[in-house]
Structures are given as structure tokens and as C-alpha cells.
mmCIF file with all atom_site columns, C-alpha atoms in Angstrom:
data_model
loop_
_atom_site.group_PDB
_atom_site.id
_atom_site.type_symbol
_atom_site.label_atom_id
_atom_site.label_alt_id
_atom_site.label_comp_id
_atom_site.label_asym_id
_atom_site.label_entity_id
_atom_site.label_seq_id
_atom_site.pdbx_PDB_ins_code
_atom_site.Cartn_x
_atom_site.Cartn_y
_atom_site.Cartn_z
_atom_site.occupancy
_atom_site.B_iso_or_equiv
_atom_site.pdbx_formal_charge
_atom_site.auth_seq_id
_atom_site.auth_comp_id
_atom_site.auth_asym_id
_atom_site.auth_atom_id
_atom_site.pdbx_PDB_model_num
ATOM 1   C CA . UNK A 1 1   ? -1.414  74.982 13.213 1.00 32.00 ? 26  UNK A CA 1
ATOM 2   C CA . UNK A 1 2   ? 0.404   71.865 13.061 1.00 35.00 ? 27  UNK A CA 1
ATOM 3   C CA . UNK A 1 3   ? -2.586  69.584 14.076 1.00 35.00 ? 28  UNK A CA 1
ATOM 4   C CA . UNK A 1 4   ? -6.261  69.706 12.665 1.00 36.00 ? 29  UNK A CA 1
ATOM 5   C CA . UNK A 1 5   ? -8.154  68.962 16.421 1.00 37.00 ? 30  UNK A CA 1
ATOM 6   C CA . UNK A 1 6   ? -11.484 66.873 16.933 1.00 38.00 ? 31  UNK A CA 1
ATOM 7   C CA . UNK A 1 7   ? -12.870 64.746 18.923 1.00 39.00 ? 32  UNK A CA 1
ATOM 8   C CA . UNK A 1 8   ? -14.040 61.581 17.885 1.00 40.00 ? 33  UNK A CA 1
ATOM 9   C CA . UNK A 1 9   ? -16.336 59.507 20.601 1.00 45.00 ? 34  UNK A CA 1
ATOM 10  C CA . UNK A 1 10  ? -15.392 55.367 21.308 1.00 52.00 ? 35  UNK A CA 1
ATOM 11  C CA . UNK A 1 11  ? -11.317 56.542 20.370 1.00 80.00 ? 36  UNK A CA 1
ATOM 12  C CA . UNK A 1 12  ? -12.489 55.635 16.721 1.00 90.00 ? 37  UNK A CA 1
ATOM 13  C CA . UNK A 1 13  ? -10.430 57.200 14.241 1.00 94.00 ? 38  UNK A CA 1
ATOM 14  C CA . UNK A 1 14  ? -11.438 57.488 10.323 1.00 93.00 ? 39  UNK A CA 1
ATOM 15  C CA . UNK A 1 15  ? -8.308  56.904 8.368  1.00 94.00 ? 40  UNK A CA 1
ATOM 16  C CA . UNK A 1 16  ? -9.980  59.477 5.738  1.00 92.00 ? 41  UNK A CA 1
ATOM 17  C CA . UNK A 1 17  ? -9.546  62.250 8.615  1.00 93.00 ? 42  UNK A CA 1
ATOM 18  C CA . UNK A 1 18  ? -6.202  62.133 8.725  1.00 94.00 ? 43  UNK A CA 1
ATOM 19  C CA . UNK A 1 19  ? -4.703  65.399 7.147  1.00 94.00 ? 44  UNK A CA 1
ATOM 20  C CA . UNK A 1 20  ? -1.655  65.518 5.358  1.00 93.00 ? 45  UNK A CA 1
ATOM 21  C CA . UNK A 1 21  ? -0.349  67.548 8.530  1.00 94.00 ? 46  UNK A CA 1
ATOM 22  C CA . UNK A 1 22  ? -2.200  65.243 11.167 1.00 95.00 ? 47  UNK A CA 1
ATOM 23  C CA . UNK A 1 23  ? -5.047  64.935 13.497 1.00 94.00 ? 48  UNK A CA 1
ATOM 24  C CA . UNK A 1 24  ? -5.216  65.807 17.002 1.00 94.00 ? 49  UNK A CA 1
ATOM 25  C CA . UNK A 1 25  ? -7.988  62.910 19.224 1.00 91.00 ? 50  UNK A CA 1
ATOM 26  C CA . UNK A 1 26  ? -9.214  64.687 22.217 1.00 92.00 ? 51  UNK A CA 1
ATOM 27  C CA . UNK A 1 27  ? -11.065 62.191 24.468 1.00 91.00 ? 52  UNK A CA 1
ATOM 28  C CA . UNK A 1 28  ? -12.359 61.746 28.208 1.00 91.00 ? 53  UNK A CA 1
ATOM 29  C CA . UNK A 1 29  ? -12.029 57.853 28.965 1.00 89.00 ? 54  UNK A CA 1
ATOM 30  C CA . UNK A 1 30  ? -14.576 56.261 32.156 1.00 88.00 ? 55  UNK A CA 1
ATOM 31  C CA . UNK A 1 31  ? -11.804 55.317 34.280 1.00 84.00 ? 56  UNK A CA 1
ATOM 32  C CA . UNK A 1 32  ? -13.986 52.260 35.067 1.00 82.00 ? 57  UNK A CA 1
ATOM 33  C CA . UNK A 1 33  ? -12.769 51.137 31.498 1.00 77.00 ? 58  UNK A CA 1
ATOM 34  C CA . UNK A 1 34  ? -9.465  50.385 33.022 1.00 77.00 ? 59  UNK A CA 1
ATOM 35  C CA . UNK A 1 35  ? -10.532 47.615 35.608 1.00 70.00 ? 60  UNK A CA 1
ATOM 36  C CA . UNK A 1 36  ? -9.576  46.562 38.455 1.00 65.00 ? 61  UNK A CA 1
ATOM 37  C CA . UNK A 1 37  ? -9.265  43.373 40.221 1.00 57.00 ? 62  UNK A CA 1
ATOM 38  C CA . UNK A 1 38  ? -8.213  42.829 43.650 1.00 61.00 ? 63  UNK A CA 1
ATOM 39  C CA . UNK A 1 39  ? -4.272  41.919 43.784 1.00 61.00 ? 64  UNK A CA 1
ATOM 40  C CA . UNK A 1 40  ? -3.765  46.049 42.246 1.00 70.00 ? 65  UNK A CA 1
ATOM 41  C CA . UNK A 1 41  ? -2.696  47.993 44.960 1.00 84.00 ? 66  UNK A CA 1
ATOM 42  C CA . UNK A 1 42  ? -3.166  51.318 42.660 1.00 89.00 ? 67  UNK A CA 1
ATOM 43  C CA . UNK A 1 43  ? -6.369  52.381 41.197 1.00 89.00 ? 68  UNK A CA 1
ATOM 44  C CA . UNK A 1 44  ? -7.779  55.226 38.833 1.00 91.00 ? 69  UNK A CA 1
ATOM 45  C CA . UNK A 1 45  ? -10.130 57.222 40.206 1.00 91.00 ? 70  UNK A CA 1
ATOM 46  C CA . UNK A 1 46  ? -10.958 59.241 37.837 1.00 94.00 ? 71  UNK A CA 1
ATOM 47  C CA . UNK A 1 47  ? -11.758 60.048 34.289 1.00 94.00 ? 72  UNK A CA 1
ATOM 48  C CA . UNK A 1 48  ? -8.656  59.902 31.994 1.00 94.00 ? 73  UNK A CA 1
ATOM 49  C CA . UNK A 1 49  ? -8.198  62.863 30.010 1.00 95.00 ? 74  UNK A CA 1
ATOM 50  C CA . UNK A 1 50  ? -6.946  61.531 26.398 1.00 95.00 ? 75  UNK A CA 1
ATOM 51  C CA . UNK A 1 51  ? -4.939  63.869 23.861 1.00 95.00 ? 76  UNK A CA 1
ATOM 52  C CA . UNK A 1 52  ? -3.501  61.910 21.005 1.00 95.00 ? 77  UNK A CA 1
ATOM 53  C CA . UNK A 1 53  ? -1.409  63.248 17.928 1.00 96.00 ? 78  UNK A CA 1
ATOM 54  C CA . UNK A 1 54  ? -2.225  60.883 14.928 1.00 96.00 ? 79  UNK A CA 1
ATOM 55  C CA . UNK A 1 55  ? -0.316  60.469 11.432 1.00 97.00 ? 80  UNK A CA 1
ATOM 56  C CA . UNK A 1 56  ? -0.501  58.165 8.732  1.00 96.00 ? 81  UNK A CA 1
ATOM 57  C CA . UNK A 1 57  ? 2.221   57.045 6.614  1.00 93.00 ? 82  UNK A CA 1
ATOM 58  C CA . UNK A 1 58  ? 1.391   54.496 3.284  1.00 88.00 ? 83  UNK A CA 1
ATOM 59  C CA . UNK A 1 59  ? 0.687   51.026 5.300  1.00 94.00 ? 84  UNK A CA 1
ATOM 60  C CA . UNK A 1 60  ? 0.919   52.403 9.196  1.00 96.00 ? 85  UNK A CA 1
ATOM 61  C CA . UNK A 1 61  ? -1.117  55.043 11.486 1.00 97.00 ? 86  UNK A CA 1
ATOM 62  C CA . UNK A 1 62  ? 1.183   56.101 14.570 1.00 97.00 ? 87  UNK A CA 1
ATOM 63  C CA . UNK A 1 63  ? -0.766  57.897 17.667 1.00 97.00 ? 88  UNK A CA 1
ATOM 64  C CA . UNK A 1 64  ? 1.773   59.860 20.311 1.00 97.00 ? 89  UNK A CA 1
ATOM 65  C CA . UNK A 1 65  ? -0.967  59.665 23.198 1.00 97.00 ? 90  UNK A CA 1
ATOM 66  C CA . UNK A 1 66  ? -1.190  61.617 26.699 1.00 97.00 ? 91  UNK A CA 1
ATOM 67  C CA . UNK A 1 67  ? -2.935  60.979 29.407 1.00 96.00 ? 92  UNK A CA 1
ATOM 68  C CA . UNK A 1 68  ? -3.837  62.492 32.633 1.00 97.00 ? 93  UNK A CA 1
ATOM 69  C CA . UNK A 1 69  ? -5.377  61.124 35.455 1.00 96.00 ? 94  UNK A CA 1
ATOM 70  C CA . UNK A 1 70  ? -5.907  60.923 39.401 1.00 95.00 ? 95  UNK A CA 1
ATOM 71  C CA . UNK A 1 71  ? -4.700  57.741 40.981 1.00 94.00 ? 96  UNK A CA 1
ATOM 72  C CA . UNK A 1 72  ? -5.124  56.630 44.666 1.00 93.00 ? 97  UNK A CA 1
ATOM 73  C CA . UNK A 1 73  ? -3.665  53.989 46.617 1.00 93.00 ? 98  UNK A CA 1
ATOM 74  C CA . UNK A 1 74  ? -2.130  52.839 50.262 1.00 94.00 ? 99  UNK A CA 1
ATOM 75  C CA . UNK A 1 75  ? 1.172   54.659 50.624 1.00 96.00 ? 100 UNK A CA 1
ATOM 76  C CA . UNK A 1 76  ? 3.548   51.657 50.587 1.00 94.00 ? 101 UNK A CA 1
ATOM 77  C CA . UNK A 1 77  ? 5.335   52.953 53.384 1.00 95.00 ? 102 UNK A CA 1
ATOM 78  C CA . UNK A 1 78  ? 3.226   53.915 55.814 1.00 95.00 ? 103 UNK A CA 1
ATOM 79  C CA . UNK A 1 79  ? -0.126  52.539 54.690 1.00 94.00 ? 104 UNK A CA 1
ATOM 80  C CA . UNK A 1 80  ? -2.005  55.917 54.970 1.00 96.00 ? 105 UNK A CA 1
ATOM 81  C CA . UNK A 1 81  ? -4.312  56.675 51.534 1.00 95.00 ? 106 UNK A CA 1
ATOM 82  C CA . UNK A 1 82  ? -2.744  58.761 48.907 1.00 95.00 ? 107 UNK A CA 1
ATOM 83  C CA . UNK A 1 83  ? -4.110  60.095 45.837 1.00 96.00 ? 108 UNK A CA 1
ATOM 84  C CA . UNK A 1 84  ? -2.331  61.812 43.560 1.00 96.00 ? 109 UNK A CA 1
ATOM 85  C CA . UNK A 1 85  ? -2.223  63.129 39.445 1.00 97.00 ? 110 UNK A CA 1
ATOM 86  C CA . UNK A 1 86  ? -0.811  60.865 37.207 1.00 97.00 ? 111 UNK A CA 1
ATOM 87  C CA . UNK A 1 87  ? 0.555   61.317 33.516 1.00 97.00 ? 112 UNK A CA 1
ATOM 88  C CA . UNK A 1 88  ? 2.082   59.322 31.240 1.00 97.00 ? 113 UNK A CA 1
ATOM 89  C CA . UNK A 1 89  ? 2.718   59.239 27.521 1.00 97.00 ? 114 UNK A CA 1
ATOM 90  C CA . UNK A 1 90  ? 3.363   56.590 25.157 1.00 97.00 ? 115 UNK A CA 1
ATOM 91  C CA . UNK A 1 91  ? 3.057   55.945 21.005 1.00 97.00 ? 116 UNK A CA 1
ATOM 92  C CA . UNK A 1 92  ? 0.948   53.315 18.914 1.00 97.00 ? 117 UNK A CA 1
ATOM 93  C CA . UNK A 1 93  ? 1.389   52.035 15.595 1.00 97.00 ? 118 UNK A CA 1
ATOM 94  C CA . UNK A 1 94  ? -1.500  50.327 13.515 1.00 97.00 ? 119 UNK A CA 1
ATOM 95  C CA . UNK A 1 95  ? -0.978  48.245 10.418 1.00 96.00 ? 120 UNK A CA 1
ATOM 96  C CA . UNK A 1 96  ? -2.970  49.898 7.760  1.00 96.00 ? 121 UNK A CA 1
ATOM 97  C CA . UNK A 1 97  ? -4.230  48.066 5.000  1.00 94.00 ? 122 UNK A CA 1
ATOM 98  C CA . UNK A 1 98  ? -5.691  49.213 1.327  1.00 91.00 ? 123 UNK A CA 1
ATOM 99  C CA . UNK A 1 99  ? -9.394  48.348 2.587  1.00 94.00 ? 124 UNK A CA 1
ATOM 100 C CA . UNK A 1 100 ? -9.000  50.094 5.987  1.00 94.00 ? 125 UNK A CA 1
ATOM 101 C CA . UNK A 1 101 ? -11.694 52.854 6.996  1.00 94.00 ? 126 UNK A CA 1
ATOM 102 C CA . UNK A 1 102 ? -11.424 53.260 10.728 1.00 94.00 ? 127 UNK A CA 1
ATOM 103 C CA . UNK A 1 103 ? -8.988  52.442 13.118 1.00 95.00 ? 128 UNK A CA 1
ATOM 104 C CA . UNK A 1 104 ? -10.056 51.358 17.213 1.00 93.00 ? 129 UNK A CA 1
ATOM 105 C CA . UNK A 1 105 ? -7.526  52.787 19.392 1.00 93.00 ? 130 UNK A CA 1
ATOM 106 C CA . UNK A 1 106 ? -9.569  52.505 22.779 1.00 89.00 ? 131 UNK A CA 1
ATOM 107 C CA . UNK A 1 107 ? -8.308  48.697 23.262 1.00 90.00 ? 132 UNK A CA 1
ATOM 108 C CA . UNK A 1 108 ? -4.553  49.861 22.948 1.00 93.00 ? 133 UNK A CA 1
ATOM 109 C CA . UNK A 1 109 ? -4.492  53.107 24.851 1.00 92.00 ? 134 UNK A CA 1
ATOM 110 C CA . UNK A 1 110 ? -6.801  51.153 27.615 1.00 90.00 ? 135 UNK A CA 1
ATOM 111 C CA . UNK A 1 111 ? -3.471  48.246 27.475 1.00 91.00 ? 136 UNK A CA 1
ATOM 112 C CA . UNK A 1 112 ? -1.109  50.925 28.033 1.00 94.00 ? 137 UNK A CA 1
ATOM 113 C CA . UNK A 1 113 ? -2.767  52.869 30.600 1.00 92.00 ? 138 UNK A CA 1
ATOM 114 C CA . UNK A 1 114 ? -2.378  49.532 33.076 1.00 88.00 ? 139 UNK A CA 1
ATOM 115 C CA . UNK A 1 115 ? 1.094   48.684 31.818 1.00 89.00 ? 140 UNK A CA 1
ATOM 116 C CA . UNK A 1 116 ? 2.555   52.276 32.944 1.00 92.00 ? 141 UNK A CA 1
ATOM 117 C CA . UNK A 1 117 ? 0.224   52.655 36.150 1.00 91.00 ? 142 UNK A CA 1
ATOM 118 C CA . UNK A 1 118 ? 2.955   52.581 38.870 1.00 91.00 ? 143 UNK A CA 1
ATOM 119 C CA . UNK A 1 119 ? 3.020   49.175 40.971 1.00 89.00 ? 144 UNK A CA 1
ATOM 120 C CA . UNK A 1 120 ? 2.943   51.239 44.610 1.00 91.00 ? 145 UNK A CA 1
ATOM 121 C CA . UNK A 1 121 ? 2.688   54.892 45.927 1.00 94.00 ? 146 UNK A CA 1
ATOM 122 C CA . UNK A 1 122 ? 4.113   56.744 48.383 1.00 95.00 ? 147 UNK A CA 1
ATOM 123 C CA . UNK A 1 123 ? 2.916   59.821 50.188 1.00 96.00 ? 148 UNK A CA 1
ATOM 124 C CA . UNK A 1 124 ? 5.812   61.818 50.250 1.00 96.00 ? 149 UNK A CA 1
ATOM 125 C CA . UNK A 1 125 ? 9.651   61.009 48.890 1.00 95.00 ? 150 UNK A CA 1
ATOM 126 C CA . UNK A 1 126 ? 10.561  61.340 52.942 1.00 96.00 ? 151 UNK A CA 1
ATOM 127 C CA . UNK A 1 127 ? 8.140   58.988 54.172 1.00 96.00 ? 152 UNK A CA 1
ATOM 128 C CA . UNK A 1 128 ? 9.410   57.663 56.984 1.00 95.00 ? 153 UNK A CA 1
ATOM 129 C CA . UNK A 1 129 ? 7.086   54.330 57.125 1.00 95.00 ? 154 UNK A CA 1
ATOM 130 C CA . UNK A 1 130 ? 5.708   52.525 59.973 1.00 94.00 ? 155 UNK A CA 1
ATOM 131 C CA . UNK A 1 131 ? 7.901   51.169 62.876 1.00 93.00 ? 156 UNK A CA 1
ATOM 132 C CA . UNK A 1 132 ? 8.588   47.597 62.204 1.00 90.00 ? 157 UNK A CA 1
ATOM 133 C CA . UNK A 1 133 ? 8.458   46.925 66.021 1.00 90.00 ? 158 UNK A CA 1
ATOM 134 C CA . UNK A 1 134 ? 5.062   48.741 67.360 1.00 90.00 ? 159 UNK A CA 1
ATOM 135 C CA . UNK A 1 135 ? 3.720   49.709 63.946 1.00 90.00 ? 160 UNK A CA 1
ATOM 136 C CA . UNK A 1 136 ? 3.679   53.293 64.614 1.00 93.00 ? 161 UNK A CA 1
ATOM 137 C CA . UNK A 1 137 ? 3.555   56.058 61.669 1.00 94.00 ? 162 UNK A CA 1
ATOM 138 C CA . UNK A 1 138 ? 7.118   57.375 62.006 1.00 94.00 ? 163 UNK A CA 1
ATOM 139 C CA . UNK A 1 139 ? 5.686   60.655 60.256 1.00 94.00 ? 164 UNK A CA 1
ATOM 140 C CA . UNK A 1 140 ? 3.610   61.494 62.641 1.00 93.00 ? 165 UNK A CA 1
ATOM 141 C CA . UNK A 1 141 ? 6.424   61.521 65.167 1.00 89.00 ? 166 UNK A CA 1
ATOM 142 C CA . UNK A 1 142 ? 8.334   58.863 67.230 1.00 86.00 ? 167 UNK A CA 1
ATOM 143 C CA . UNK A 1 143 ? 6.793   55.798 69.040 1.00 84.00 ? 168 UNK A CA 1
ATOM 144 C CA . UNK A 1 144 ? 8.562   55.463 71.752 1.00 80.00 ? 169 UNK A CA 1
ATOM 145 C CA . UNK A 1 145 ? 9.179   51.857 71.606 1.00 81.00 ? 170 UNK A CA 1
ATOM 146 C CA . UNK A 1 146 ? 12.207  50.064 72.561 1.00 64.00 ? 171 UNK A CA 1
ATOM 147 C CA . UNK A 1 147 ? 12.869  50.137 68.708 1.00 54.00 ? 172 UNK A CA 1
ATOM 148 C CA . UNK A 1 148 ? 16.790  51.102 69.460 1.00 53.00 ? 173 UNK A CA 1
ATOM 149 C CA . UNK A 1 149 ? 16.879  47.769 72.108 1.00 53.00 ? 174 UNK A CA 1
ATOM 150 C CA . UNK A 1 150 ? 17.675  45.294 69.263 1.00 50.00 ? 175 UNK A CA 1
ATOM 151 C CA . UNK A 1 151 ? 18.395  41.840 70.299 1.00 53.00 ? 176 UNK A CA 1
ATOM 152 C CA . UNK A 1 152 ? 22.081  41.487 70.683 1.00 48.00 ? 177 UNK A CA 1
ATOM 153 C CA . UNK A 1 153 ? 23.097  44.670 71.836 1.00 39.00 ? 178 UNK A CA 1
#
């Protein structure tokens, strides 16, 4: 086995841990840790399952991390609620010095989790949106508004 696995509560790895061959972090994260704040259209809504793959050179501890997660939002389309799973993967790097026991990695997985979360969702790649003259969800059929009288024609 390439990876010695553990799990280590509050994402706080012990630089002593690390194995010549590496460690393996397995950790459930709140997904109220992320935040929120009104403006985000896209919000985790639940907990965020953590597997990162952790090795440690002379002055530097590198983490390949991936998540999983549900997300939910307003499909940016045609405004109906969508929640959906969510992955994403990413790598760290932490300056090690001679005097270093422990390493916090909760802070920089936590900053990359909201830098990757997408901006918008959208129910399905053929969403067809909301009529921009009545307002009507195109995927639940047509409107029947004058939408083909535009002016000028």
C-alpha cells in the first residue's frame, strides 16, 4: 500500500506521521465551516467529505486533497432550485521548518473549497431558461406569448 491511512480530527497533521511512503488524511468537514454570506448564489449543503494524500520533502509538506460535496443553488437559467454533487481537487504546499511539529491544513483546504465552488448552476445543460417577455419556464413547455412579435417586424 502506497499510503499509510488515518484520520486525524481539526485537519491537524503531525509532521512525525508522515511515512517515508506518505500519509493518507481522511476527514468529514461541517459544511457550515465554509460560510456563507448573502451576495453567493451557490451554497454547500452538506458535509464535505475530505481525502488528502500528504508527503514531506526536507523544508516542504505537499497535500493532493479531494473533496466531495452536495451543493444547491437557483438554476441560473430558469431560477428553479438545483442541488447537485460537487468534487473538486486541488494540492497544498506548507513551508516546513526545523522546529515544526504539526501542520493546520483546515484554513487552506476551507480557502480552496470557496475559490473552486462554481459561481452559478444550472439544472440541466438544455435548460431552456425563462421567457424574457412573460417569464415563463421554457422547460416546462411554451408560453404562448407574443414572444415571436418583436418590435420591428
Amino acid at each position: 500500500k502506497a499510503f499509510v491511512e488515518t484520520v486525524i480530527a481539526g485537519m491537524r497533521i503531525r509532521i512525525r506521521d508522515i511515512r517515508p511512503e506518505g500519509l493518507t488524511v481522511r476527514d468529514q468537514i461541517d459544511h457550515e465551516v465554509i460560510g456563507r454570506i448573502e451576495s453567493d448564489s451557490v451554497s454547500v449543503v452538506s458535509p464535505i467529505m475530505m481525502t488528502a494524500r500528504v508527503q514531506k520533502g526536507d523544508s516542504v509538506m505537499t497535500a493532493v486533497v479531494d473533496i466531495s460535496t452536495r451543493i444547491s443553488s437557483e438554476c441560473y437559467r430558469c431560477a428553479v432550485m438545483v442541488e447537485q454533487n460537487w468534487q473538486a481537487s486541488f494540492s497544498l504546499a506548507f513551508r516546513l521548518e526545523k522546529t515544526t511539529e504539526y501542520v493546520e491544513i483546515q484554513d487552506a483546504v476551507r480557502e480552496e473549497i470557496v475559490v473552486a465552488l462554481p459561481q452559478r448552476l444550472i439544472c440541466k445543460d438544455d435548460c431552456r431558461g425563462l421567457c424574457p417577455y412573460c417569464g415563463e419556464n421554457l422547460n416546462e413547455g411554451t408560453c404562448g406569448c407574443h414572444q415571436n412579435d418583436a418590435p420591428g417586424s
